[in-house]
């Protein structure tokens, strides 16, 4: 298992058997986890019940006598979605139930069987039938709205995931199917990517996929990225890849260059395949989790491999993003609920030392505000300064992890640069960069105010004070007077 200096920390958050869940119900069809808030287990013996586990107090599960074919807790609130087949038909009855208020919020009878469903946002249930995909909003009395038809590549597949991007403009459906005749044990993965705006689908081979938003340098808006993991047989060769591409790139705007990387499966994992992918928005890391318990970690921006390790000796069938801490939960067949998190003290030394990737170490430290890159950041800053790349140096100092470069020395360094006629003084470039990132500290506030008062631009000072961009101090007060 993981070494002490590993960049990812694994711990067992809970075991389902310790709270009385029978091992026979620890399966993909009985257990759901729509977010890091709740786990839901459906039991059919000794009597039918639904067990709701609140991850804030997992040792106090709530058991309710409910008969259903599927139960999903809302990602954010104590709202339960239930599905049950209408006796003697192939139709499914769906209902949304408010546990707090103990009342039914809405219900609907689907004319065809629902083969998979999921909360794709706290407001919308995604519903998949044999032929089509629907969205059912929680609010109002709207019935499920048809979004698109399932593509041919997903016929006879077991649907294992459905999700939407943050803008709800891109949808992805994932299915798995038995392997080809020459390699039956290597399960096939199929993906259908649908654009809501273009009303068009694209079919690809993939076992797992996830969306992320990412700000490309120089862009004024976030780009929507999709990452997907594939493992397929091509002319007798097994090819395993991770892809990251931008969706809906705007012509003429800075765009994300598509990336791909190899997924290296050890020889004894030849038929293992990705079952799930989570993207940490906190650190911009991609987590690929396989059925046999391997974890691959990649950097979202560059698709650089960061780490690989086996995190579970038992097969993993379910994962959920742990968004607030930038990690994920994984549930295995033994009923262990595992929590993976970034080890904030070791990841930067690991990337700079063991991977010898200084650029990635600095970028990760900036993004996650992490320790361990101080020397690298200072060194990089001095290099940029020596190359008279003042704009880049200003950006690095402004985003330096834990503000290590936001000192009087840095201000003095920018002050000492001779100003070229017709060019923005480097010191103003530095302050301008800081202002776009947030609030200035008291030292920076004072120096910037001196600059603008000397230039008789008091209106700028008033604007910044009104926008709470400056930290007030006695000295600043005296200057403003």
Short mmCIF file of C-alpha atoms in Angstrom, two decimals:
data_model
loop_
_atom_site.label_atom_id
_atom_site.label_comp_id
_atom_site.label_asym_id
_atom_site.label_seq_id
_atom_site.Cartn_x
_atom_site.Cartn_y
_atom_site.Cartn_z
CA UNK A 1 0.00 0.00 0.00
CA UNK A 2 0.98 3.70 0.00
CA UNK A 3 4.30 4.87 1.40
CA UNK A 4 4.50 7.67 3.98
CA UNK A 5 5.65 10.19 1.36
CA UNK A 6 2.84 9.24 -1.08
CA UNK A 7 0.99 12.26 -2.54
CA UNK A 8 -2.41 10.64 -1.88
CA UNK A 9 -3.60 9.55 1.55
CA UNK A 10 -6.09 6.70 1.89
CA UNK A 11 -8.21 6.02 4.95
CA UNK A 12 -11.20 3.87 5.75
CA UNK A 13 -14.09 6.23 6.52
CA UNK A 14 -16.43 3.39 7.49
CA UNK A 15 -17.37 -0.22 6.75
CA UNK A 16 -20.98 -0.89 5.80
CA UNK A 17 -21.00 -4.17 7.76
CA UNK A 18 -20.17 -2.26 10.99
CA UNK A 19 -23.55 -0.50 10.76
CA UNK A 20 -25.46 -3.72 10.11
CA UNK A 21 -25.54 -3.90 6.29
CA UNK A 22 -25.57 -7.51 5.09
CA UNK A 23 -22.73 -8.27 2.59
CA UNK A 24 -25.26 -9.55 0.02
CA UNK A 25 -26.53 -5.96 -0.42
CA UNK A 26 -23.09 -4.42 -1.03
CA UNK A 27 -23.51 -4.28 -4.82
CA UNK A 28 -23.84 -1.74 -7.65
CA UNK A 29 -27.64 -2.22 -7.79
CA UNK A 30 -28.17 -1.84 -4.02
CA UNK A 31 -25.75 0.91 -2.95
CA UNK A 32 -25.80 4.50 -4.23
CA UNK A 33 -23.65 7.49 -3.29
CA UNK A 34 -24.60 10.64 -5.19
CA UNK A 35 -22.21 12.96 -3.30
CA UNK A 36 -19.95 13.02 -0.24
CA UNK A 37 -23.01 13.69 1.96
CA UNK A 38 -25.01 10.42 1.90
CA UNK A 39 -24.83 6.71 1.13
CA UNK A 40 -28.06 4.85 0.44
CA UNK A 41 -28.42 1.05 0.76
CA UNK A 42 -31.45 -0.93 -0.37
CA UNK A 43 -32.12 -4.11 1.62
CA UNK A 44 -34.63 -6.76 0.55
CA UNK A 45 -34.27 -9.13 3.52
CA UNK A 46 -35.27 -9.86 6.28
CA UNK A 47 -37.67 -7.11 5.18
CA UNK A 48 -37.49 -4.43 2.50
CA UNK A 49 -35.90 -1.25 3.77
CA UNK A 50 -33.77 1.67 2.72
CA UNK A 51 -30.77 2.60 4.89
CA UNK A 52 -29.66 6.24 4.69
CA UNK A 53 -26.15 6.95 5.97
CA UNK A 54 -25.30 10.57 6.69
CA UNK A 55 -21.51 10.86 6.24
CA UNK A 56 -21.37 13.47 9.03
CA UNK A 57 -22.67 10.85 11.50
CA UNK A 58 -22.24 7.47 9.77
CA UNK A 59 -22.71 5.40 12.94
CA UNK A 60 -26.34 6.58 13.22
CA UNK A 61 -27.94 5.24 10.02
CA UNK A 62 -31.60 5.86 9.33
CA UNK A 63 -33.58 2.72 8.39
CA UNK A 64 -36.96 3.15 6.72
CA UNK A 65 -39.38 0.36 5.74
CA UNK A 66 -39.48 1.12 1.99
CA UNK A 67 -39.86 -1.27 -0.94
CA UNK A 68 -38.11 0.01 -4.07
CA UNK A 69 -35.96 -1.16 -6.97
CA UNK A 70 -33.65 1.83 -6.56
CA UNK A 71 -33.09 4.64 -4.05
CA UNK A 72 -31.03 7.81 -4.53
CA UNK A 73 -30.34 10.48 -1.92
CA UNK A 74 -30.14 14.00 -3.32
CA UNK A 75 -26.52 15.25 -3.44
CA UNK A 76 -27.28 18.25 -1.18
CA UNK A 77 -30.43 17.76 0.88
CA UNK A 78 -32.52 15.18 2.70
CA UNK A 79 -34.56 14.33 -0.37
CA UNK A 80 -34.93 10.74 -1.55
CA UNK A 81 -35.74 9.57 -5.08
CA UNK A 82 -37.41 6.14 -5.31
CA UNK A 83 -38.13 3.89 -8.27
CA UNK A 84 -40.37 0.82 -8.28
CA UNK A 85 -41.73 -1.33 -11.09
CA UNK A 86 -45.50 -1.17 -11.54
CA UNK A 87 -46.70 -4.78 -10.93
CA UNK A 88 -47.57 -6.70 -14.10
CA UNK A 89 -46.04 -4.07 -16.44
CA UNK A 90 -42.63 -2.93 -17.72
CA UNK A 91 -43.40 0.57 -16.44
CA UNK A 92 -41.60 2.27 -13.56
CA UNK A 93 -43.15 4.48 -10.92
CA UNK A 94 -40.84 7.29 -9.78
CA UNK A 95 -41.25 9.51 -6.76
CA UNK A 96 -39.31 12.23 -4.97
CA UNK A 97 -39.77 12.29 -1.22
CA UNK A 98 -38.79 14.94 1.33
CA UNK A 99 -37.53 13.07 4.40
CA UNK A 100 -37.51 16.13 6.68
CA UNK A 101 -41.11 17.12 5.87
CA UNK A 102 -42.17 13.43 5.53
CA UNK A 103 -44.05 14.22 2.35
CA UNK A 104 -44.04 13.27 -1.31
CA UNK A 105 -42.81 16.14 -3.50
CA UNK A 106 -43.73 14.69 -6.88
CA UNK A 107 -44.22 11.40 -8.70
CA UNK A 108 -44.37 10.16 -12.29
CA UNK A 109 -45.14 6.92 -14.09
CA UNK A 110 -42.57 6.24 -16.84
CA UNK A 111 -44.15 4.41 -19.80
CA UNK A 112 -40.95 2.35 -20.23
CA UNK A 113 -38.50 0.74 -17.83
CA UNK A 114 -35.78 2.92 -16.29
CA UNK A 115 -32.44 1.10 -16.59
CA UNK A 116 -30.31 3.75 -14.84
CA UNK A 117 -30.85 7.06 -13.09
CA UNK A 118 -28.77 9.59 -11.20
CA UNK A 119 -28.93 13.06 -9.68
CA UNK A 120 -26.87 15.00 -12.24
CA UNK A 121 -27.33 18.23 -10.24
CA UNK A 122 -29.10 18.85 -6.90
CA UNK A 123 -32.09 20.05 -9.00
CA UNK A 124 -32.22 17.45 -11.80
CA UNK A 125 -32.60 13.68 -12.00
CA UNK A 126 -31.16 12.11 -15.13
CA UNK A 127 -33.27 9.12 -16.25
CA UNK A 128 -32.08 6.52 -18.77
CA UNK A 129 -34.39 4.01 -20.48
CA UNK A 130 -33.51 1.37 -23.11
CA UNK A 131 -33.96 3.96 -25.86
CA UNK A 132 -33.69 7.51 -24.48
CA UNK A 133 -32.44 9.88 -21.80
CA UNK A 134 -34.70 12.26 -19.83
CA UNK A 135 -34.21 15.06 -17.30
CA UNK A 136 -36.69 15.44 -14.46
CA UNK A 137 -36.47 18.75 -12.56
CA UNK A 138 -37.23 18.57 -8.85
CA UNK A 139 -39.04 21.94 -8.88
CA UNK A 140 -42.61 22.53 -10.08
CA UNK A 141 -44.85 19.86 -11.59
CA UNK A 142 -42.77 19.30 -14.75
CA UNK A 143 -42.74 15.77 -16.12
CA UNK A 144 -39.45 14.20 -17.28
CA UNK A 145 -38.18 16.01 -20.41
CA UNK A 146 -36.63 13.95 -23.20
CA UNK A 147 -33.06 15.12 -23.91
CA UNK A 148 -31.76 12.66 -26.54
CA UNK A 149 -31.97 9.12 -27.90
CA UNK A 150 -29.36 6.56 -26.94
CA UNK A 151 -26.73 6.01 -29.64
CA UNK A 152 -26.31 2.67 -31.42
CA UNK A 153 -22.96 2.00 -29.70
CA UNK A 154 -24.80 1.74 -26.36
CA UNK A 155 -27.29 -0.92 -27.47
CA UNK A 156 -27.19 -3.93 -25.11
CA UNK A 157 -24.80 -2.10 -22.77
CA UNK A 158 -25.14 -1.94 -19.01
CA UNK A 159 -25.34 1.80 -18.27
CA UNK A 160 -22.95 2.62 -15.43
CA UNK A 161 -22.88 6.42 -15.40
CA UNK A 162 -24.52 9.60 -16.65
CA UNK A 163 -23.39 13.14 -15.92
CA UNK A 164 -23.55 16.75 -17.10
CA UNK A 165 -20.96 19.54 -17.22
CA UNK A 166 -21.17 22.63 -14.93
CA UNK A 167 -22.99 24.64 -17.64
CA UNK A 168 -25.51 21.79 -18.27
CA UNK A 169 -24.78 22.12 -22.01
CA UNK A 170 -22.89 18.83 -22.37
CA UNK A 171 -24.10 15.38 -21.32
CA UNK A 172 -22.26 12.07 -21.24
CA UNK A 173 -23.65 8.55 -20.97
CA UNK A 174 -21.36 5.58 -20.25
CA UNK A 175 -22.06 1.89 -20.78
CA UNK A 176 -20.10 -1.35 -20.58
CA UNK A 177 -20.52 -4.52 -22.65
CA UNK A 178 -18.89 -7.99 -22.77
CA UNK A 179 -15.47 -8.15 -24.43
CA UNK A 180 -14.80 -9.27 -28.00
CA UNK A 181 -14.50 -12.96 -28.92
CA UNK A 182 -10.68 -12.80 -28.92
CA UNK A 183 -10.55 -11.23 -25.44
CA UNK A 184 -13.94 -11.80 -23.74
CA UNK A 185 -12.69 -10.93 -20.23
CA UNK A 186 -11.67 -7.37 -21.25
CA UNK A 187 -14.93 -5.48 -20.81
CA UNK A 188 -15.74 -2.90 -23.53
CA UNK A 189 -16.55 0.68 -22.58
CA UNK A 190 -18.78 2.94 -24.68
CA UNK A 191 -19.57 6.61 -24.32
CA UNK A 192 -22.12 8.93 -25.88
CA UNK A 193 -21.33 12.64 -25.66
CA UNK A 194 -24.29 14.93 -26.39
CA UNK A 195 -24.29 18.69 -27.03
CA UNK A 196 -27.54 20.33 -25.84
CA UNK A 197 -26.96 23.42 -28.04
CA UNK A 198 -26.11 21.50 -31.21
CA UNK A 199 -28.53 18.64 -30.42
CA UNK A 200 -25.87 16.27 -31.69
CA UNK A 201 -24.19 13.15 -30.33
CA UNK A 202 -20.72 11.73 -30.69
CA UNK A 203 -19.96 8.07 -29.97
CA UNK A 204 -16.58 7.11 -28.53
CA UNK A 205 -14.97 4.20 -26.76
CA UNK A 206 -14.53 4.98 -23.05
CA UNK A 207 -15.13 3.30 -19.68
CA UNK A 208 -15.21 6.48 -17.57
CA UNK A 209 -15.52 10.22 -18.15
CA UNK A 210 -15.86 13.46 -16.22
CA UNK A 211 -16.25 17.17 -16.93
CA UNK A 212 -14.26 20.07 -15.50
CA UNK A 213 -14.04 23.80 -15.93
CA UNK A 214 -10.58 25.23 -16.45
CA UNK A 215 -9.33 28.78 -17.01
CA UNK A 216 -6.88 28.79 -19.92
CA UNK A 217 -4.15 31.44 -19.40
CA UNK A 218 -5.12 34.66 -21.20
CA UNK A 219 -8.83 33.75 -21.33
CA UNK A 220 -11.58 35.79 -19.67
CA UNK A 221 -13.87 32.79 -19.13
CA UNK A 222 -13.67 29.17 -18.03
CA UNK A 223 -13.34 26.48 -20.67
CA UNK A 224 -15.37 23.28 -20.35
CA UNK A 225 -13.16 20.21 -20.54
CA UNK A 226 -14.04 16.53 -20.74
CA UNK A 227 -11.62 13.84 -19.68
CA UNK A 228 -12.22 10.19 -20.54
CA UNK A 229 -10.35 6.94 -20.00
CA UNK A 230 -10.30 4.18 -22.61
CA UNK A 231 -8.99 0.63 -22.68
CA UNK A 232 -9.61 -1.18 -25.93
CA UNK A 233 -8.35 -3.93 -28.17
CA UNK A 234 -6.93 -2.80 -31.49
CA UNK A 235 -5.47 -5.43 -33.87
CA UNK A 236 -4.71 -7.69 -30.91
CA UNK A 237 -3.02 -4.87 -28.95
CA UNK A 238 -4.55 -3.46 -25.77
CA UNK A 239 -4.43 0.34 -25.81
CA UNK A 240 -5.11 2.26 -22.58
CA UNK A 241 -5.33 6.05 -22.78
CA UNK A 242 -6.50 9.10 -20.89
CA UNK A 243 -7.78 12.02 -23.00
CA UNK A 244 -8.51 15.65 -22.04
CA UNK A 245 -10.25 17.87 -24.61
CA UNK A 246 -12.06 21.20 -24.64
CA UNK A 247 -15.75 21.31 -25.59
CA UNK A 248 -17.29 24.26 -27.43
CA UNK A 249 -14.05 26.21 -27.90
CA UNK A 250 -14.68 29.74 -29.20
CA UNK A 251 -12.85 30.65 -32.44
CA UNK A 252 -10.29 33.40 -31.91
CA UNK A 253 -10.23 32.92 -28.12
CA UNK A 254 -7.41 31.24 -26.18
CA UNK A 255 -8.21 27.52 -26.28
CA UNK A 256 -7.10 24.40 -24.44
CA UNK A 257 -4.74 22.16 -26.42
CA UNK A 258 -6.02 18.60 -26.29
CA UNK A 259 -3.89 16.17 -24.29
CA UNK A 260 -3.55 12.42 -24.03
CA UNK A 261 -1.53 10.10 -21.84
CA UNK A 262 -1.01 6.37 -21.40
CA UNK A 263 -2.63 4.46 -18.56
CA UNK A 264 -0.01 1.88 -17.56
CA UNK A 265 -1.65 -1.29 -16.25
CA UNK A 266 0.75 -3.71 -14.51
CA UNK A 267 0.94 -7.19 -16.16
CA UNK A 268 -1.30 -8.86 -13.54
CA UNK A 269 -4.01 -6.22 -14.24
CA UNK A 270 -4.20 -7.00 -17.98
CA UNK A 271 -8.02 -7.31 -17.98
CA UNK A 272 -8.66 -4.60 -15.39
CA UNK A 273 -10.48 -1.48 -16.67
CA UNK A 274 -11.45 2.02 -15.43
CA UNK A 275 -14.84 2.02 -13.67
CA UNK A 276 -14.91 5.61 -12.62
CA UNK A 277 -13.33 9.03 -12.89
CA UNK A 278 -13.50 11.99 -10.54
CA UNK A 279 -11.88 15.39 -11.12
CA UNK A 280 -10.74 17.44 -8.15
CA UNK A 281 -11.65 21.06 -8.88
CA UNK A 282 -9.65 22.14 -5.84
CA UNK A 283 -6.34 20.85 -7.23
CA UNK A 284 -7.22 20.25 -10.94
CA UNK A 285 -6.27 16.58 -10.64
CA UNK A 286 -7.91 13.67 -12.45
CA UNK A 287 -8.52 10.47 -10.49
CA UNK A 288 -9.07 7.30 -12.55
CA UNK A 289 -10.26 4.34 -10.47
CA UNK A 290 -10.29 0.78 -11.85
CA UNK A 291 -12.42 -2.21 -11.01
CA UNK A 292 -9.55 -4.08 -9.33
CA UNK A 293 -8.73 -1.13 -7.10
CA UNK A 294 -5.97 0.75 -8.94
CA UNK A 295 -5.85 4.53 -8.68
CA UNK A 296 -4.22 6.66 -11.39
CA UNK A 297 -3.71 10.38 -10.70
CA UNK A 298 -3.09 12.86 -13.55
CA UNK A 299 -2.73 16.61 -13.80
CA UNK A 300 -5.77 18.03 -15.63
CA UNK A 301 -3.92 20.83 -17.47
CA UNK A 302 -1.08 18.73 -18.92
CA UNK A 303 -2.36 15.11 -18.55
CA UNK A 304 0.93 14.37 -16.79
CA UNK A 305 0.92 11.16 -14.71
CA UNK A 306 1.38 12.08 -11.04
CA UNK A 307 0.84 8.79 -9.19
CA UNK A 308 -0.38 5.20 -9.41
CA UNK A 309 -1.13 2.79 -6.59
CA UNK A 310 -3.51 0.00 -5.62
CA UNK A 311 -5.94 1.46 -3.10
CA UNK A 312 -8.20 -1.56 -2.54
CA UNK A 313 -7.60 -5.32 -2.56
CA UNK A 314 -11.33 -5.83 -3.31
CA UNK A 315 -13.18 -4.73 -6.46
CA UNK A 316 -14.45 -1.12 -6.41
CA UNK A 317 -17.95 -0.59 -7.80
CA UNK A 318 -18.79 2.98 -6.81
CA UNK A 319 -17.07 6.33 -6.26
CA UNK A 320 -18.21 9.86 -5.38
CA UNK A 321 -16.40 13.18 -5.45
CA UNK A 322 -15.45 14.61 -2.04
CA UNK A 323 -15.57 18.13 -3.45
CA UNK A 324 -14.80 20.26 -0.37
CA UNK A 325 -11.51 18.42 0.29
CA UNK A 326 -10.55 17.78 -3.33
CA UNK A 327 -10.60 13.98 -3.01
CA UNK A 328 -13.08 11.14 -3.52
CA UNK A 329 -14.85 8.25 -1.79
CA UNK A 330 -14.72 4.69 -3.15
CA UNK A 331 -16.81 1.72 -2.03
CA UNK A 332 -15.55 -1.84 -2.55
CA UNK A 333 -17.29 -5.22 -2.49
CA UNK A 334 -16.22 -5.85 1.10
CA UNK A 335 -18.21 -2.75 2.10
CA UNK A 336 -15.24 -0.55 2.91
CA UNK A 337 -15.94 3.13 2.27
CA UNK A 338 -12.49 4.53 1.46
CA UNK A 339 -11.60 8.21 1.42
CA UNK A 340 -8.76 9.42 -0.81
CA UNK A 341 -7.31 12.88 -0.19
CA UNK A 342 -4.30 14.84 -1.39
CA UNK A 343 -1.48 14.79 1.16
CA UNK A 344 -0.82 18.53 1.21
CA UNK A 345 2.58 18.24 2.89
CA UNK A 346 4.06 15.62 0.54
CA UNK A 347 2.55 16.13 -2.94
CA UNK A 348 4.78 19.06 -3.99
CA UNK A 349 8.07 17.47 -2.78
CA UNK A 350 6.90 14.22 -4.47
CA UNK A 351 6.27 15.95 -7.84
CA UNK A 352 9.46 18.02 -7.74
CA UNK A 353 11.67 15.26 -6.26
CA UNK A 354 10.47 11.84 -7.40
CA UNK A 355 8.91 12.98 -10.67
CA UNK A 356 11.53 15.71 -11.15
CA UNK A 357 8.83 17.94 -12.69
CA UNK A 358 9.53 21.43 -11.36
CA UNK A 359 7.01 23.23 -13.57
CA UNK A 360 4.16 20.96 -12.49
CA UNK A 361 5.23 21.28 -8.83
CA UNK A 362 5.04 25.10 -9.05
CA UNK A 363 1.69 25.04 -10.89
CA UNK A 364 0.14 22.57 -8.42
CA UNK A 365 1.42 24.61 -5.48
CA UNK A 366 -0.11 27.80 -6.96
CA UNK A 367 -3.47 26.13 -7.73
CA UNK A 368 -3.87 24.38 -4.40
CA UNK A 369 -2.02 27.00 -2.31
CA UNK A 370 0.28 24.20 -1.11
CA UNK A 371 3.57 24.21 0.78
CA UNK A 372 6.77 22.61 -0.50
CA UNK A 373 7.52 24.74 -3.57
CA UNK A 374 8.93 27.83 -1.83
CA UNK A 375 12.50 27.45 -3.19
CA UNK A 376 11.22 26.52 -6.65
CA UNK A 377 8.90 29.54 -6.77
CA UNK A 378 11.61 31.96 -5.62
CA UNK A 379 14.07 30.46 -8.11
CA UNK A 380 11.53 30.72 -10.97
CA UNK A 381 10.73 34.34 -10.00
CA UNK A 382 14.41 35.28 -10.13
CA UNK A 383 14.80 33.60 -13.53
CA UNK A 384 11.82 35.51 -14.98
CA UNK A 385 13.14 38.76 -13.52
CA UNK A 386 16.59 38.16 -14.98
CA UNK A 387 14.96 37.58 -18.38
CA UNK A 388 13.04 40.92 -17.96
CA UNK A 389 9.75 38.95 -18.19
CA UNK A 390 8.14 41.32 -15.69
CA UNK A 391 4.54 40.43 -16.57
CA UNK A 392 5.14 36.70 -15.94
CA UNK A 393 7.17 37.50 -12.80
CA UNK A 394 4.28 39.69 -11.53
CA UNK A 395 1.77 36.88 -12.14
CA UNK A 396 3.96 34.33 -10.37
CA UNK A 397 4.42 36.62 -7.37
CA UNK A 398 0.69 37.41 -7.24
CA UNK A 399 -0.25 33.70 -7.27
CA UNK A 400 2.68 32.49 -5.18
CA UNK A 401 1.56 29.70 -2.83
CA UNK A 402 0.80 31.01 0.67
CA UNK A 403 1.84 34.50 -0.54
CA UNK A 404 5.57 33.81 -0.07
CA UNK A 405 6.57 36.39 -2.73
CA UNK A 406 4.18 39.12 -1.61
CA UNK A 407 6.83 40.97 0.39
CA UNK A 408 8.49 44.38 0.57
CA UNK A 409 11.52 42.84 -1.19
CA UNK A 410 9.40 42.02 -4.24
CA UNK A 411 7.97 45.56 -4.33
CA UNK A 412 11.50 46.99 -4.02
CA UNK A 413 12.64 44.71 -6.87
CA UNK A 414 9.91 46.02 -9.18
CA UNK A 415 10.60 49.61 -8.02
CA UNK A 416 14.28 49.27 -8.97
CA UNK A 417 13.56 48.50 -12.63
CA UNK A 418 14.17 51.56 -14.84
CA UNK A 419 10.94 52.62 -16.58
CA UNK A 420 11.13 52.58 -20.39
CA UNK A 421 9.41 55.53 -22.16
CA UNK A 422 5.90 54.64 -23.35
CA UNK A 423 5.80 51.42 -21.30
CA UNK A 424 3.81 50.56 -18.17
CA UNK A 425 6.16 50.69 -15.17
CA UNK A 426 6.80 47.09 -13.96
CA UNK A 427 5.67 48.09 -10.44
CA UNK A 428 2.26 49.14 -11.80
CA UNK A 429 2.08 45.86 -13.76
CA UNK A 430 2.69 44.01 -10.50
CA UNK A 431 0.01 45.94 -8.59
CA UNK A 432 -2.41 45.58 -11.51
CA UNK A 433 -1.96 41.81 -11.43
CA UNK A 434 -2.50 41.73 -7.65
CA UNK A 435 -5.70 43.79 -7.95
CA UNK A 436 -7.21 41.30 -10.43
CA UNK A 437 -6.49 38.45 -7.97
CA UNK A 438 -8.06 40.08 -4.90
CA UNK A 439 -7.13 42.32 -1.99
CA UNK A 440 -3.74 43.94 -1.34
CA UNK A 441 -2.00 43.59 2.03
CA UNK A 442 -1.25 46.71 4.10
CA UNK A 443 2.29 47.15 2.74
CA UNK A 444 1.18 46.80 -0.92
CA UNK A 445 -1.81 49.09 -0.32
CA UNK A 446 0.45 51.82 1.02
CA UNK A 447 2.98 51.61 -1.84
CA UNK A 448 0.27 51.60 -4.54
CA UNK A 449 -1.51 54.55 -2.90
CA UNK A 450 1.77 56.51 -2.86
CA UNK A 451 2.13 55.89 -6.57
CA UNK A 452 -1.35 57.12 -7.50
CA UNK A 453 -1.33 60.08 -5.08
CA UNK A 454 1.96 61.23 -6.64
CA UNK A 455 0.32 60.95 -10.06
CA UNK A 456 -2.71 62.88 -8.73
CA UNK A 457 -5.13 60.02 -9.54
CA UNK A 458 -7.10 60.14 -6.29
CA UNK A 459 -10.25 58.83 -8.03
CA UNK A 460 -8.50 55.46 -8.50
CA UNK A 461 -7.80 55.34 -4.78
CA UNK A 462 -11.46 56.04 -3.96
CA UNK A 463 -12.58 53.26 -6.33
CA UNK A 464 -10.23 50.71 -4.78
CA UNK A 465 -11.30 51.64 -1.26
CA UNK A 466 -14.96 51.32 -2.28
CA UNK A 467 -14.24 47.88 -3.79
CA UNK A 468 -12.41 46.80 -0.62
CA UNK A 469 -9.21 46.15 -2.58
CA UNK A 470 -6.92 47.91 -0.09
CA UNK A 471 -6.09 46.98 3.49
CA UNK A 472 -6.50 50.06 5.65
CA UNK A 473 -3.75 51.12 8.02
CA UNK A 474 -2.82 54.24 9.98
CA UNK A 475 -0.15 55.15 7.41
CA UNK A 476 -2.66 54.79 4.56
CA UNK A 477 -5.11 57.03 6.44
CA UNK A 478 -2.43 59.71 6.88
CA UNK A 479 -1.55 59.50 3.17
CA UNK A 480 -5.17 59.78 2.04
CA UNK A 481 -5.64 62.82 4.31
#
